[in-house]
Amino acid sequence: MREAHDERAIDKFKESNIIGLPVDKVTTKNFQISEKERERLFQIGADSAEQFLKKWSY
């Protein structure tokens, strides 16, 4: 139920101030990821933030 509520809230603001990160293979509770996986996730975040900021305006 909580996930559905979160998803609706995110969908409402998705186009304005939320950066979606296309992450697979890693759950939100997985703290035992490798250094290589951390670097991959960081790069996904950096690339997504760069794309978002190119078209974002306040």
PDB file of N, CA and C in Angstrom:
ATOM      1  N   MET A   1       0.822  -1.196   0.000  1.00  0.00           N
ATOM      2  CA  MET A   1       0.000   0.000   0.000  1.00  0.00           C
ATOM      3  C   MET A   1       0.868   1.261   0.000  1.00  0.00           C
ATOM      4  N   ARG A   2       1.895   1.234   0.829  1.00  0.00           N
ATOM      5  CA  ARG A   2       2.773   2.399   0.916  1.00  0.00           C
ATOM      6  C   ARG A   2       3.473   2.659  -0.418  1.00  0.00           C
ATOM      7  N   GLU A   3       3.893   1.599  -1.083  1.00  0.00           N
ATOM      8  CA  GLU A   3       4.575   1.762  -2.362  1.00  0.00           C
ATOM      9  C   GLU A   3       3.657   2.394  -3.398  1.00  0.00           C
ATOM     10  N   ALA A   4       2.394   2.009  -3.401  1.00  0.00           N
ATOM     11  CA  ALA A   4       1.436   2.585  -4.349  1.00  0.00           C
ATOM     12  C   ALA A   4       1.255   4.078  -4.079  1.00  0.00           C
ATOM     13  N   HIS A   5       1.155   4.448  -2.813  1.00  0.00           N
ATOM     14  CA  HIS A   5       1.021   5.855  -2.439  1.00  0.00           C
ATOM     15  C   HIS A   5       2.253   6.637  -2.872  1.00  0.00           C
ATOM     16  N   ASP A   6       3.434   6.088  -2.596  1.00  0.00           N
ATOM     17  CA  ASP A   6       4.675   6.744  -2.996  1.00  0.00           C
ATOM     18  C   ASP A   6       4.734   6.920  -4.506  1.00  0.00           C
ATOM     19  N   GLU A   7       4.326   5.878  -5.220  1.00  0.00           N
ATOM     20  CA  GLU A   7       4.362   5.928  -6.685  1.00  0.00           C
ATOM     21  C   GLU A   7       3.435   7.018  -7.224  1.00  0.00           C
ATOM     22  N   ARG A   8       2.251   7.161  -6.646  1.00  0.00           N
ATOM     23  CA  ARG A   8       1.325   8.213  -7.092  1.00  0.00           C
ATOM     24  C   ARG A   8       1.905   9.595  -6.816  1.00  0.00           C
ATOM     25  N   ALA A   9       2.508   9.763  -5.657  1.00  0.00           N
ATOM     26  CA  ALA A   9       3.094  11.058  -5.306  1.00  0.00           C
ATOM     27  C   ALA A   9       4.250  11.389  -6.244  1.00  0.00           C
ATOM     28  N   ILE A  10       5.055  10.405  -6.553  1.00  0.00           N
ATOM     29  CA  ILE A  10       6.183  10.626  -7.454  1.00  0.00           C
ATOM     30  C   ILE A  10       5.686  10.956  -8.851  1.00  0.00           C
ATOM     31  N   ASP A  11       4.688  10.222  -9.333  1.00  0.00           N
ATOM     32  CA  ASP A  11       4.148  10.492 -10.666  1.00  0.00           C
ATOM     33  C   ASP A  11       3.632  11.917 -10.783  1.00  0.00           C
ATOM     34  N   LYS A  12       3.059  12.435  -9.704  1.00  0.00           N
ATOM     35  CA  LYS A  12       2.503  13.784  -9.714  1.00  0.00           C
ATOM     36  C   LYS A  12       3.582  14.846  -9.976  1.00  0.00           C
ATOM     37  N   PHE A  13       4.762  14.626  -9.428  1.00  0.00           N
ATOM     38  CA  PHE A  13       5.835  15.621  -9.536  1.00  0.00           C
ATOM     39  C   PHE A  13       6.990  15.174 -10.417  1.00  0.00           C
ATOM     40  N   LYS A  14       6.862  14.060 -11.060  1.00  0.00           N
ATOM     41  CA  LYS A  14       7.966  13.463 -11.811  1.00  0.00           C
ATOM     42  C   LYS A  14       8.587  14.418 -12.823  1.00  0.00           C
ATOM     43  N   GLU A  15       7.775  15.172 -13.501  1.00  0.00           N
ATOM     44  CA  GLU A  15       8.292  16.042 -14.549  1.00  0.00           C
ATOM     45  C   GLU A  15       8.906  17.336 -14.029  1.00  0.00           C
ATOM     46  N   SER A  16       8.751  17.636 -12.740  1.00  0.00           N
ATOM     47  CA  SER A  16       9.233  18.923 -12.270  1.00  0.00           C
ATOM     48  C   SER A  16      10.520  18.848 -11.457  1.00  0.00           C
ATOM     49  N   ASN A  17      10.499  18.168 -10.332  1.00  0.00           N
ATOM     50  CA  ASN A  17      11.643  18.257  -9.429  1.00  0.00           C
ATOM     51  C   ASN A  17      12.192  16.919  -8.951  1.00  0.00           C
ATOM     52  N   ILE A  18      11.801  15.844  -9.563  1.00  0.00           N
ATOM     53  CA  ILE A  18      12.280  14.532  -9.143  1.00  0.00           C
ATOM     54  C   ILE A  18      13.088  13.923 -10.275  1.00  0.00           C
ATOM     55  N   ILE A  19      14.266  13.456  -9.938  1.00  0.00           N
ATOM     56  CA  ILE A  19      15.117  12.792 -10.918  1.00  0.00           C
ATOM     57  C   ILE A  19      14.899  11.293 -10.783  1.00  0.00           C
ATOM     58  N   GLY A  20      14.434  10.679 -11.840  1.00  0.00           N
ATOM     59  CA  GLY A  20      14.264   9.236 -11.844  1.00  0.00           C
ATOM     60  C   GLY A  20      15.575   8.555 -12.192  1.00  0.00           C
ATOM     61  N   LEU A  21      15.921   7.533 -11.425  1.00  0.00           N
ATOM     62  CA  LEU A  21      17.154   6.811 -11.676  1.00  0.00           C
ATOM     63  C   LEU A  21      16.827   5.403 -12.158  1.00  0.00           C
ATOM     64  N   PRO A  22      17.229   5.065 -13.361  1.00  0.00           N
ATOM     65  CA  PRO A  22      16.937   3.747 -13.899  1.00  0.00           C
ATOM     66  C   PRO A  22      17.861   2.684 -13.294  1.00  0.00           C
ATOM     67  N   VAL A  23      17.555   2.272 -12.090  1.00  0.00           N
ATOM     68  CA  VAL A  23      18.403   1.324 -11.367  1.00  0.00           C
ATOM     69  C   VAL A  23      17.712  -0.031 -11.330  1.00  0.00           C
ATOM     70  N   ASP A  24      18.460  -1.039 -11.705  1.00  0.00           N
ATOM     71  CA  ASP A  24      17.963  -2.400 -11.593  1.00  0.00           C
ATOM     72  C   ASP A  24      19.005  -3.243 -10.866  1.00  0.00           C
ATOM     73  N   LYS A  25      18.647  -4.409 -10.482  1.00  0.00           N
ATOM     74  CA  LYS A  25      19.547  -5.371  -9.839  1.00  0.00           C
ATOM     75  C   LYS A  25      19.932  -5.008  -8.410  1.00  0.00           C
ATOM     76  N   VAL A  26      19.577  -3.852  -7.916  1.00  0.00           N
ATOM     77  CA  VAL A  26      19.934  -3.449  -6.553  1.00  0.00           C
ATOM     78  C   VAL A  26      18.680  -2.986  -5.843  1.00  0.00           C
ATOM     79  N   THR A  27      18.415  -3.577  -4.686  1.00  0.00           N
ATOM     80  CA  THR A  27      17.254  -3.159  -3.914  1.00  0.00           C
ATOM     81  C   THR A  27      17.647  -2.018  -2.977  1.00  0.00           C
ATOM     82  N   THR A  28      16.656  -1.338  -2.455  1.00  0.00           N
ATOM     83  CA  THR A  28      16.934  -0.201  -1.571  1.00  0.00           C
ATOM     84  C   THR A  28      17.536  -0.635  -0.243  1.00  0.00           C
ATOM     85  N   LYS A  29      17.413  -1.888   0.100  1.00  0.00           N
ATOM     86  CA  LYS A  29      17.925  -2.377   1.388  1.00  0.00           C
ATOM     87  C   LYS A  29      19.203  -3.190   1.246  1.00  0.00           C
ATOM     88  N   ASN A  30      19.797  -3.190   0.071  1.00  0.00           N
ATOM     89  CA  ASN A  30      21.014  -3.957  -0.154  1.00  0.00           C
ATOM     90  C   ASN A  30      22.235  -3.087   0.127  1.00  0.00           C
ATOM     91  N   PHE A  31      22.849  -3.309   1.287  1.00  0.00           N
ATOM     92  CA  PHE A  31      24.016  -2.520   1.679  1.00  0.00           C
ATOM     93  C   PHE A  31      25.325  -3.274   1.433  1.00  0.00           C
ATOM     94  N   GLN A  32      25.239  -4.439   0.835  1.00  0.00           N
ATOM     95  CA  GLN A  32      26.417  -5.271   0.599  1.00  0.00           C
ATOM     96  C   GLN A  32      26.778  -5.297  -0.879  1.00  0.00           C
ATOM     97  N   ILE A  33      26.870  -4.133  -1.497  1.00  0.00           N
ATOM     98  CA  ILE A  33      27.190  -4.083  -2.923  1.00  0.00           C
ATOM     99  C   ILE A  33      28.689  -3.853  -3.110  1.00  0.00           C
ATOM    100  N   SER A  34      29.186  -4.291  -4.228  1.00  0.00           N
ATOM    101  CA  SER A  34      30.619  -4.188  -4.508  1.00  0.00           C
ATOM    102  C   SER A  34      31.012  -2.761  -4.865  1.00  0.00           C
ATOM    103  N   GLU A  35      32.297  -2.518  -4.848  1.00  0.00           N
ATOM    104  CA  GLU A  35      32.824  -1.206  -5.240  1.00  0.00           C
ATOM    105  C   GLU A  35      32.447  -0.899  -6.696  1.00  0.00           C
ATOM    106  N   LYS A  36      32.533  -1.903  -7.545  1.00  0.00           N
ATOM    107  CA  LYS A  36      32.184  -1.729  -8.954  1.00  0.00           C
ATOM    108  C   LYS A  36      30.709  -1.350  -9.101  1.00  0.00           C
ATOM    109  N   GLU A  37      29.843  -1.988  -8.330  1.00  0.00           N
ATOM    110  CA  GLU A  37      28.412  -1.682  -8.385  1.00  0.00           C
ATOM    111  C   GLU A  37      28.143  -0.273  -7.852  1.00  0.00           C
ATOM    112  N   ARG A  38      28.837   0.132  -6.804  1.00  0.00           N
ATOM    113  CA  ARG A  38      28.687   1.499  -6.276  1.00  0.00           C
ATOM    114  C   ARG A  38      29.089   2.531  -7.320  1.00  0.00           C
ATOM    115  N   GLU A  39      30.174   2.262  -8.029  1.00  0.00           N
ATOM    116  CA  GLU A  39      30.620   3.183  -9.074  1.00  0.00           C
ATOM    117  C   GLU A  39      29.598   3.252 -10.207  1.00  0.00           C
ATOM    118  N   ARG A  40      29.020   2.107 -10.568  1.00  0.00           N
ATOM    119  CA  ARG A  40      28.002   2.072 -11.619  1.00  0.00           C
ATOM    120  C   ARG A  40      26.780   2.888 -11.200  1.00  0.00           C
ATOM    121  N   LEU A  41      26.342   2.703  -9.963  1.00  0.00           N
ATOM    122  CA  LEU A  41      25.181   3.443  -9.465  1.00  0.00           C
ATOM    123  C   LEU A  41      25.471   4.947  -9.390  1.00  0.00           C
ATOM    124  N   PHE A  42      26.674   5.288  -8.962  1.00  0.00           N
ATOM    125  CA  PHE A  42      27.055   6.701  -8.911  1.00  0.00           C
ATOM    126  C   PHE A  42      26.986   7.316 -10.302  1.00  0.00           C
ATOM    127  N   GLN A  43      27.510   6.601 -11.293  1.00  0.00           N
ATOM    128  CA  GLN A  43      27.518   7.122 -12.661  1.00  0.00           C
ATOM    129  C   GLN A  43      26.098   7.277 -13.192  1.00  0.00           C
ATOM    130  N   ILE A  44      25.220   6.340 -12.870  1.00  0.00           N
ATOM    131  CA  ILE A  44      23.815   6.463 -13.265  1.00  0.00           C
ATOM    132  C   ILE A  44      23.228   7.741 -12.672  1.00  0.00           C
ATOM    133  N   GLY A  45      23.507   7.988 -11.396  1.00  0.00           N
ATOM    134  CA  GLY A  45      23.011   9.191 -10.732  1.00  0.00           C
ATOM    135  C   GLY A  45      23.579  10.460 -11.338  1.00  0.00           C
ATOM    136  N   ALA A  46      24.865  10.456 -11.606  1.00  0.00           N
ATOM    137  CA  ALA A  46      25.514  11.634 -12.189  1.00  0.00           C
ATOM    138  C   ALA A  46      24.963  11.930 -13.584  1.00  0.00           C
ATOM    139  N   ASP A  47      24.820  10.893 -14.394  1.00  0.00           N
ATOM    140  CA  ASP A  47      24.288  11.089 -15.747  1.00  0.00           C
ATOM    141  C   ASP A  47      22.841  11.580 -15.714  1.00  0.00           C
ATOM    142  N   SER A  48      22.046  10.986 -14.842  1.00  0.00           N
ATOM    143  CA  SER A  48      20.638  11.389 -14.733  1.00  0.00           C
ATOM    144  C   SER A  48      20.513  12.824 -14.234  1.00  0.00           C
ATOM    145  N   ALA A  49      21.341  13.203 -13.261  1.00  0.00           N
ATOM    146  CA  ALA A  49      21.308  14.568 -12.740  1.00  0.00           C
ATOM    147  C   ALA A  49      21.715  15.568 -13.823  1.00  0.00           C
ATOM    148  N   GLU A  50      22.731  15.228 -14.599  1.00  0.00           N
ATOM    149  CA  GLU A  50      23.174  16.122 -15.667  1.00  0.00           C
ATOM    150  C   GLU A  50      22.066  16.332 -16.705  1.00  0.00           C
ATOM    151  N   GLN A  51      21.405  15.256 -17.112  1.00  0.00           N
ATOM    152  CA  GLN A  51      20.308  15.370 -18.078  1.00  0.00           C
ATOM    153  C   GLN A  51      19.165  16.196 -17.506  1.00  0.00           C
ATOM    154  N   PHE A  52      18.835  15.961 -16.249  1.00  0.00           N
ATOM    155  CA  PHE A  52      17.748  16.691 -15.591  1.00  0.00           C
ATOM    156  C   PHE A  52      18.060  18.190 -15.528  1.00  0.00           C
ATOM    157  N   LEU A  53      19.270  18.525 -15.118  1.00  0.00           N
ATOM    158  CA  LEU A  53      19.620  19.931 -14.932  1.00  0.00           C
ATOM    159  C   LEU A  53      19.733  20.697 -16.244  1.00  0.00           C
ATOM    160  N   LYS A  54      19.977  20.000 -17.340  1.00  0.00           N
ATOM    161  CA  LYS A  54      20.034  20.668 -18.649  1.00  0.00           C
ATOM    162  C   LYS A  54      18.690  21.251 -19.040  1.00  0.00           C
ATOM    163  N   LYS A  55      17.608  20.638 -18.589  1.00  0.00           N
ATOM    164  CA  LYS A  55      16.285  21.149 -18.986  1.00  0.00           C
ATOM    165  C   LYS A  55      15.455  21.678 -17.830  1.00  0.00           C
ATOM    166  N   TRP A  56      15.988  21.684 -16.628  1.00  0.00           N
ATOM    167  CA  TRP A  56      15.254  22.135 -15.456  1.00  0.00           C
ATOM    168  C   TRP A  56      15.363  23.643 -15.314  1.00  0.00           C
ATOM    169  N   SER A  57      14.279  24.278 -14.941  1.00  0.00           N
ATOM    170  CA  SER A  57      14.319  25.692 -14.578  1.00  0.00           C
ATOM    171  C   SER A  57      13.371  25.904 -13.409  1.00  0.00           C
ATOM    172  N   TYR A  58      13.733  26.807 -12.548  1.00  0.00           N
ATOM    173  CA  TYR A  58      12.951  27.041 -11.337  1.00  0.00           C
ATOM    174  C   TYR A  58      11.837  27.986 -11.596  1.00  0.00           C
TER     175      TYR A  58
END
